Coordinates of C-alpha atoms and ligand atoms in Angstrom, one line a residue:
X1 CA 9.0 -28.9 -5.2
X2 CA 12.5 -28.3 -3.0
X3 CA 12.0 -27.4 0.5
X4 CA 12.2 -23.3 1.6
X5 CA 16.1 -22.5 2.4
X6 CA 16.3 -20.6 5.9
X7 CA 19.9 -19.7 7.4
X8 CA 19.8 -20.0 11.1
X9 CA 21.9 -18.4 13.6
X10 CA 21.7 -20.1 17.1
X11 CA 23.9 -17.3 18.7
X12 CA 25.2 -17.0 22.4
X13 CA 23.3 -17.6 25.7
X14 CA 20.1 -18.3 25.9
X15 CA 20.1 -18.8 21.5
X16 CA 20.8 -22.2 20.7
X17 CA 17.8 -22.7 23.4
X18 CA 15.3 -20.4 22.1
X19 CA 16.2 -21.3 18.4
X20 CA 15.4 -25.2 19.1
X21 CA 11.9 -24.8 20.6
X22 CA 11.5 -22.3 17.9
X23 CA 11.9 -24.6 15.1
X24 CA 10.6 -27.6 17.0
X25 CA 6.9 -25.4 16.8
X26 CA 7.4 -24.1 13.3
X27 CA 8.0 -27.8 12.1
X28 CA 5.3 -29.0 14.2
X29 CA 2.9 -26.4 12.4
X30 CA 3.4 -28.2 9.5
X31 CA 6.4 -25.6 8.1
X32 CA 9.2 -27.8 6.8
X33 CA 12.3 -26.1 5.7
X34 CA 16.3 -27.2 4.8
X35 CA 17.4 -25.0 7.9
X36 CA 21.0 -23.8 7.5
X37 CA 22.9 -23.7 10.6
X38 CA 25.8 -20.7 10.7
X39 CA 27.8 -19.7 12.9
X40 CA 27.7 -15.8 14.2
X41 CA 28.8 -14.2 17.3
X42 CA 30.8 -15.3 20.8
X43 CA 30.9 -18.7 19.4
X44 CA 32.2 -17.5 16.1
X45 CA 34.6 -15.5 18.3
X46 CA 36.1 -17.9 20.5
X47 CA 37.2 -20.0 17.5
X48 CA 39.2 -16.9 15.7
X49 CA 36.4 -16.3 13.4
X50 CA 35.3 -12.6 13.2
X51 CA 32.1 -12.0 15.2
X52 CA 30.0 -12.8 10.9
X53 CA 32.1 -15.0 9.4
X54 CA 31.6 -13.7 5.8
X55 CA 31.0 -17.6 4.6
X56 CA 27.4 -16.8 7.1
X57 CA 27.3 -13.1 5.6
X58 CA 27.2 -15.6 1.9
X59 CA 24.8 -17.7 2.7
X60 CA 22.3 -15.3 4.2
X61 CA 23.1 -13.6 0.6
X62 CA 22.3 -16.8 -1.3
X63 CA 19.4 -18.0 0.4
X64 CA 17.7 -14.7 1.5
X65 CA 15.9 -15.4 4.7
X66 CA 17.4 -16.2 8.1
X67 CA 16.1 -16.7 11.6
X68 CA 18.6 -15.1 14.4
X69 CA 19.1 -16.2 18.1
X70 CA 20.6 -13.5 19.9
X71 CA 24.3 -12.9 19.9
X72 CA 26.8 -11.7 22.8
X73 CA 28.4 -7.5 22.3
X74 CA 30.7 -7.1 25.1
X75 CA 30.0 -3.4 26.4
X76 CA 33.4 -0.8 26.4
X77 CA 35.8 -3.6 24.7
X78 CA 36.6 -6.9 22.9
X79 CA 34.8 -7.7 19.6
X80 CA 32.2 -5.5 17.4
X81 CA 28.6 -6.2 17.4
X82 CA 27.4 -8.9 14.9
X83 CA 23.8 -7.6 14.5
X84 CA 25.4 -4.4 13.9
X85 CA 28.0 -6.3 11.1
X86 CA 24.7 -7.9 9.6
X87 CA 22.5 -5.0 9.5
X88 CA 25.6 -3.0 7.6
X89 CA 27.5 -6.3 5.7
X90 CA 23.7 -7.3 4.0
X91 CA 22.3 -3.7 3.6
X92 CA 18.7 -4.7 6.2
X93 CA 18.0 -1.1 6.3
X94 CA 14.7 -1.2 8.0
X95 CA 14.4 -2.9 11.5
X96 CA 10.7 -3.4 12.7
X97 CA 9.4 -4.2 15.9
X98 CA 5.8 -4.9 16.9
X99 CA 4.0 -4.3 20.3
X100 CA 1.4 -5.9 21.2
X101 CA -0.6 -7.1 24.7
X102 CA -1.4 -10.5 24.3
X103 CA -4.1 -12.1 25.9
X104 CA -3.4 -13.2 30.1
X105 CA 0.0 -11.0 30.0
X106 CA 0.2 -9.2 32.9
X107 CA 1.4 -5.5 32.3
X108 CA 2.3 -2.4 33.8
X109 CA -0.7 -1.0 32.8
X110 CA -3.6 -3.6 33.3
X111 CA -5.1 -4.9 30.9
X112 CA -4.7 -1.8 28.5
X113 CA -4.3 -2.3 24.7
X114 CA -1.6 -1.3 22.6
X115 CA -0.4 -2.7 19.3
X116 CA 1.9 -0.2 17.8
X117 CA 5.1 -1.3 15.5
X118 CA 8.5 0.2 15.4
X119 CA 10.3 0.8 12.3
X120 CA 13.9 1.5 13.1
X121 CA 16.6 2.4 10.8
X122 CA 19.4 0.0 11.1
X123 CA 22.3 1.0 9.5
X124 CA 23.2 4.4 10.2
X125 CA 23.5 6.7 13.1
X126 CA 25.8 6.6 16.3
X127 CA 25.7 2.5 15.0
X128 CA 28.1 4.4 11.9
X129 CA 30.7 3.5 14.4
X130 CA 32.8 6.1 13.6
X131 CA 34.4 7.0 17.2
X132 CA 38.0 8.5 17.2
X133 CA 40.3 10.8 20.1
X134 CA 42.0 13.4 19.1
X135 CA 43.3 14.0 22.5
X136 CA 43.5 12.3 25.6
X137 CA 40.0 12.3 27.5
X138 CA 38.3 13.0 24.6
X139 CA 36.2 11.0 22.6
X140 CA 34.5 11.7 19.5
X141 CA 31.6 9.0 18.1
X142 CA 29.8 10.6 14.9
X143 CA 26.3 10.7 13.9
X144 CA 25.4 9.7 10.2
X145 CA 22.0 11.0 8.9
X146 CA 21.2 10.2 5.1
X147 CA 19.2 11.9 3.2
X148 CA 18.9 8.8 1.0
X149 CA 19.0 6.6 4.3
X150 CA 16.3 8.4 5.9
X151 CA 13.7 8.5 2.8
X152 CA 14.1 5.2 2.1
X153 CA 13.2 4.2 5.9
X154 CA 10.0 6.5 5.7
X155 CA 8.7 4.9 2.7
X156 CA 9.0 1.8 4.1
X157 CA 7.5 2.4 7.0
X158 CA 4.5 4.4 5.4
X159 CA 3.9 1.4 2.5
X160 CA 3.5 -1.1 6.0
X161 CA 1.2 1.1 7.8
X162 CA -0.6 1.2 4.2
X163 CA -1.0 -2.2 3.3
X164 CA -1.6 -3.0 7.8
X165 CA -4.7 -0.6 7.0
X166 CA -2.8 1.8 10.2
X167 CA -4.0 5.3 10.1
X168 CA -1.4 7.2 12.0
X169 CA 2.6 7.2 11.1
X170 CA 4.3 9.3 13.6
X171 CA 7.9 9.9 13.1
X172 CA 10.3 10.3 16.8
X173 CA 13.1 12.3 16.7
X174 CA 14.9 15.1 18.0
X175 CA 15.2 17.7 16.2
X176 CA 14.9 20.9 18.0
X177 CA 18.7 20.2 19.3
X178 CA 20.1 18.2 16.3
X179 CA 18.7 20.5 14.0
X180 CA 20.8 19.2 10.8
X181 CA 20.9 15.6 11.6
X182 CA 17.3 14.8 13.2
X183 CA 16.4 17.7 10.8
X184 CA 17.0 16.3 7.8
X185 CA 15.4 13.2 8.7
X186 CA 12.2 14.7 9.8
X187 CA 11.9 16.6 6.7
X188 CA 12.8 13.1 5.3
X189 CA 9.6 11.9 6.4
X190 CA 7.7 14.6 4.9
X191 CA 8.7 14.6 2.0
X192 CA 7.7 11.1 1.9
X193 CA 4.5 11.5 3.7
X194 CA 3.0 13.6 0.7
X195 CA 2.7 10.4 -1.0
X196 CA 0.3 9.1 1.5
X197 CA -2.4 11.5 2.4
X198 CA -4.6 9.0 3.8
X199 CA -2.4 8.2 6.6
X200 CA -2.2 11.3 9.4
X201 CA 1.7 11.4 9.7
X202 CA 3.1 13.7 12.1
X203 CA 6.6 13.8 14.9
X204 CA 7.3 14.0 18.3
X205 CA 10.8 15.0 20.3
X206 CA 11.8 11.6 21.4
X207 CA 12.0 12.7 25.3
X208 CA 8.1 13.6 24.7
X209 CA 7.7 9.8 23.1
X210 CA 9.3 8.0 26.1
X211 CA 7.0 10.1 28.3
X212 CA 3.4 9.7 26.5
X213 CA 4.2 5.6 25.5
X214 CA 3.9 5.6 29.5
X215 CA 0.9 7.6 30.5
X216 CA -0.8 7.5 26.9
X217 CA 0.8 4.3 24.4
X218 CA -2.6 3.4 22.8
X219 CA -2.8 7.1 21.1
X220 CA 0.4 5.5 18.8
X221 CA 0.1 3.1 15.6
X222 CA 3.7 3.4 14.1
X223 CA 6.5 4.8 15.3
X224 CA 9.3 5.4 12.5
X225 CA 12.8 6.3 14.1
X226 CA 16.5 7.0 14.1
X227 CA 19.0 3.9 15.2
X228 CA 19.6 4.9 18.5
X229 CA 15.9 6.1 19.2
X230 CA 14.7 3.1 18.0
X231 CA 16.4 0.6 20.1
X232 CA 15.4 2.6 23.2
X233 CA 11.6 2.9 22.6
X234 CA 11.6 -0.8 21.6
X235 CA 12.9 -1.9 25.4
X236 CA 9.9 1.2 26.3
X237 CA 7.5 -0.1 24.4
X238 CA 8.7 -4.2 25.2
X239 CA 9.1 -3.6 29.0
X240 CA 5.1 -1.8 28.3
X241 CA 3.9 -5.5 27.1
X242 CA 5.1 -7.4 29.7
X243 CA 9.1 -7.6 29.0
X244 CA 11.9 -8.9 26.5
X245 CA 10.8 -12.4 26.3
X246 CA 7.5 -10.9 24.4
X247 CA 8.9 -8.6 21.4
X248 CA 10.1 -9.9 18.2
X249 CA 11.7 -8.3 15.3
X250 CA 12.3 -8.5 11.7
X251 CA 15.3 -6.4 9.5
X252 CA 14.3 -6.3 6.4
X253 CA 16.7 -5.0 3.0
X254 CA 16.1 -5.2 -0.1
X255 CA 16.6 -8.7 -0.9
X256 CA 17.0 -10.6 2.6
X257 CA 15.6 -10.2 5.6
X258 CA 17.1 -11.2 8.9
X259 CA 14.2 -12.4 11.9
X260 CA 15.7 -12.0 15.3
X261 CA 14.0 -11.1 19.2
X262 CA 14.3 -7.6 20.2
X263 CA 15.6 -9.4 23.8
X264 CA 19.8 -9.8 23.9
X265 CA 22.1 -13.3 24.8
X266 CA 20.5 -13.2 28.5
X267 CA 24.0 -14.2 29.9
X268 CA 22.1 -14.7 33.5
X269 CA 19.8 -17.5 32.6
X270 CA 21.7 -19.0 29.9
X271 CA 21.7 -23.0 30.1
X272 CA 19.5 -22.8 32.9
X273 CA 16.7 -23.9 30.4
X274 CA 13.4 -21.4 31.7
X275 CA 14.2 -18.6 28.5
X276 CA 10.9 -18.0 27.0
X277 CA 11.3 -18.5 23.7
X278 CA 8.0 -16.6 22.0
X279 CA 10.1 -13.2 21.2
X280 CA 12.4 -15.5 18.9
X281 CA 9.0 -17.8 17.7
X282 CA 6.9 -14.5 17.0
X283 CA 9.4 -13.2 15.4
X284 CA 9.6 -16.3 13.0
X285 CA 5.6 -15.4 12.5
X286 CA 7.0 -12.8 11.2
X287 CA 9.0 -14.8 9.0
X288 CA 6.6 -17.0 8.1
X289 CA 4.4 -13.8 6.6
X290 CA 7.1 -12.3 4.5
X291 CA 7.3 -15.7 2.8
X292 CA 3.6 -15.6 2.2
X293 CA 2.7 -18.6 4.6
X294 CA 0.0 -16.5 6.6
X295 CA -1.5 -20.3 6.7
X296 CA 1.2 -21.3 9.4
X297 CA 1.5 -18.4 11.1
X298 CA -2.0 -18.3 12.0
X299 CA -1.8 -21.4 13.8
X300 CA 0.8 -20.4 15.8
X301 CA -0.2 -17.2 16.4
X302 CA -3.8 -18.4 17.6
X303 CA -1.8 -20.9 19.9
X304 CA 1.0 -18.7 21.8
X305 CA -2.5 -16.7 22.1
X306 CA -4.5 -19.8 24.0
X307 CA -1.5 -20.8 25.9
X308 CA -0.8 -16.9 27.1
X309 CA -4.6 -16.4 27.9
X310 CA -5.3 -20.0 29.4
X311 CA -2.5 -18.5 31.7
X312 CA -1.6 -22.1 33.1
X313 CA 2.5 -22.6 31.2
X314 CA 3.7 -19.3 31.4
X315 CA 7.8 -18.8 31.6
X316 CA 9.2 -17.5 34.6
X317 CA 9.8 -14.1 32.8
X318 CA 6.0 -13.9 33.3
X319 CA 5.3 -15.0 36.4
X320 CA 5.0 -18.4 35.0
X321 CA 6.7 -21.7 36.6
X322 CA 7.1 -23.6 33.1
X323 CA 10.4 -24.3 31.4
X324 CA 11.3 -23.1 27.9
X325 CA 10.4 -27.1 26.8
X326 CA 7.6 -27.8 28.3
X327 CA 6.1 -24.1 27.4
X328 CA 7.4 -25.2 23.7
X329 CA 5.6 -28.6 24.2
X330 CA 2.4 -26.4 25.2
X331 CA 2.8 -24.6 22.4
X332 CA 2.3 -27.3 20.2
X333 CA -0.4 -29.0 22.1
X334 CA -2.4 -26.1 21.2
X335 CA -1.7 -26.0 17.9
X336 CA -5.1 -26.4 16.0
Ligands
ATP401 P1 23.4 -8.7 25.8 O1 24.9 -8.1 26.6 O2 23.2 -9.8 24.6 O3 22.7 -7.6 25.1 P2 21.9 -8.5 28.4 O4 21.7 -9.0 29.1 O5 22.4 -7.4 28.7 O6 22.3 -9.4 27.5 P3 18.9 -9.0 27.7 O7 19.6 -10.4 26.7 O8 18.4 -8.2 26.6 O9 20.5 -8.4 27.9 O10 18.5 -9.5 28.9 C1 18.1 -8.1 29.5 C2 17.2 -9.0 31.0 O11 16.0 -9.4 29.9 C3 17.9 -10.0 31.3 O12 17.8 -10.1 32.7 C4 17.2 -11.1 30.9 O13 17.3 -12.5 31.5 C5 15.8 -10.9 29.9 N1 15.3 -12.0 29.3 C6 15.8 -11.0 28.0 N2 15.3 -11.9 26.8 C7 14.4 -12.8 28.0 C8 13.5 -14.0 27.4 N3 14.0 -14.7 25.8 N4 13.1 -15.0 28.6 C9 13.4 -14.4 29.4 N5 14.1 -13.1 30.3 C10 14.7 -12.6 29.5

């Protein structure tokens, strides 16, 4: 039988370090793949190529599954975001970001339980990239929300909730102010929700959602939301469960999927060998489940749980002293 092919984008900053650790652990757990390395981000731009070269897009489209390290996007100018380009080019419309407290990891609210999933729209909203200046010192950015995009996303979130036995899906919006754009998103949610009578469907305004997430996060199960709110809320939730080093993600399209951590390229710690690879590793667990390899996914997830609850080999972001490599060796050692 030929090996499963997986596209790999190591990315920028801490990307290559955490990608190496993740792939070593996947292989040690028994996942044999043909890793097809591709360029994107600063590395590509520095060679005079676009942030996502066409050959990278074509290869992921052909292979169907990619594991991606973070890529750097400069603020205020410079090259466009490789993430946004990839998500649009491959029509990766749903960004799935689970936030779960791991045993042994200290969180801002003690040992309270939190296990929710954010499903973020991934191609529309202010990320459509339509910005212009009609006159000096006035900049306009266009927010794009479509009925088709909203219904497709909400349906994905509700199907996922049904498959995972989740009980509640909450749409997050600001329809009291953006009555047309967010109003249509909300209306789309409730239209689709009619097909899922067994799931409690409700909605919340984004600012109240943030307050509730900080004070009573356990009440939420699945949050489905637009692109920008989803971006902000998922960092908030990453903070709740112990930091960006623990927040995985999946970008899902009709024909391909790209798995990547929520965090960025962390240039402040790049090259120091101290980055926490868990978020990318947990993204690779989502990839394994997507590929139906639940056996290996369970093996790695259990090992992460053991290492975290043991608490002796945690990376610096989690209050430990372990390097990326020491953590990798420990996770491999705990694979049962
Ligand atoms: P980018 O511009 O690529 O988004 P950034 O530094 O603005 O980079 P993040 O990379 O998300 O944003 O990092 C935010 C903070 O979290 C930084 O202090 C970074 O060191 C820390 N951080 C992010 N990811 C990790 C990780 N995997 N391990 C340890 N610390 C991390």
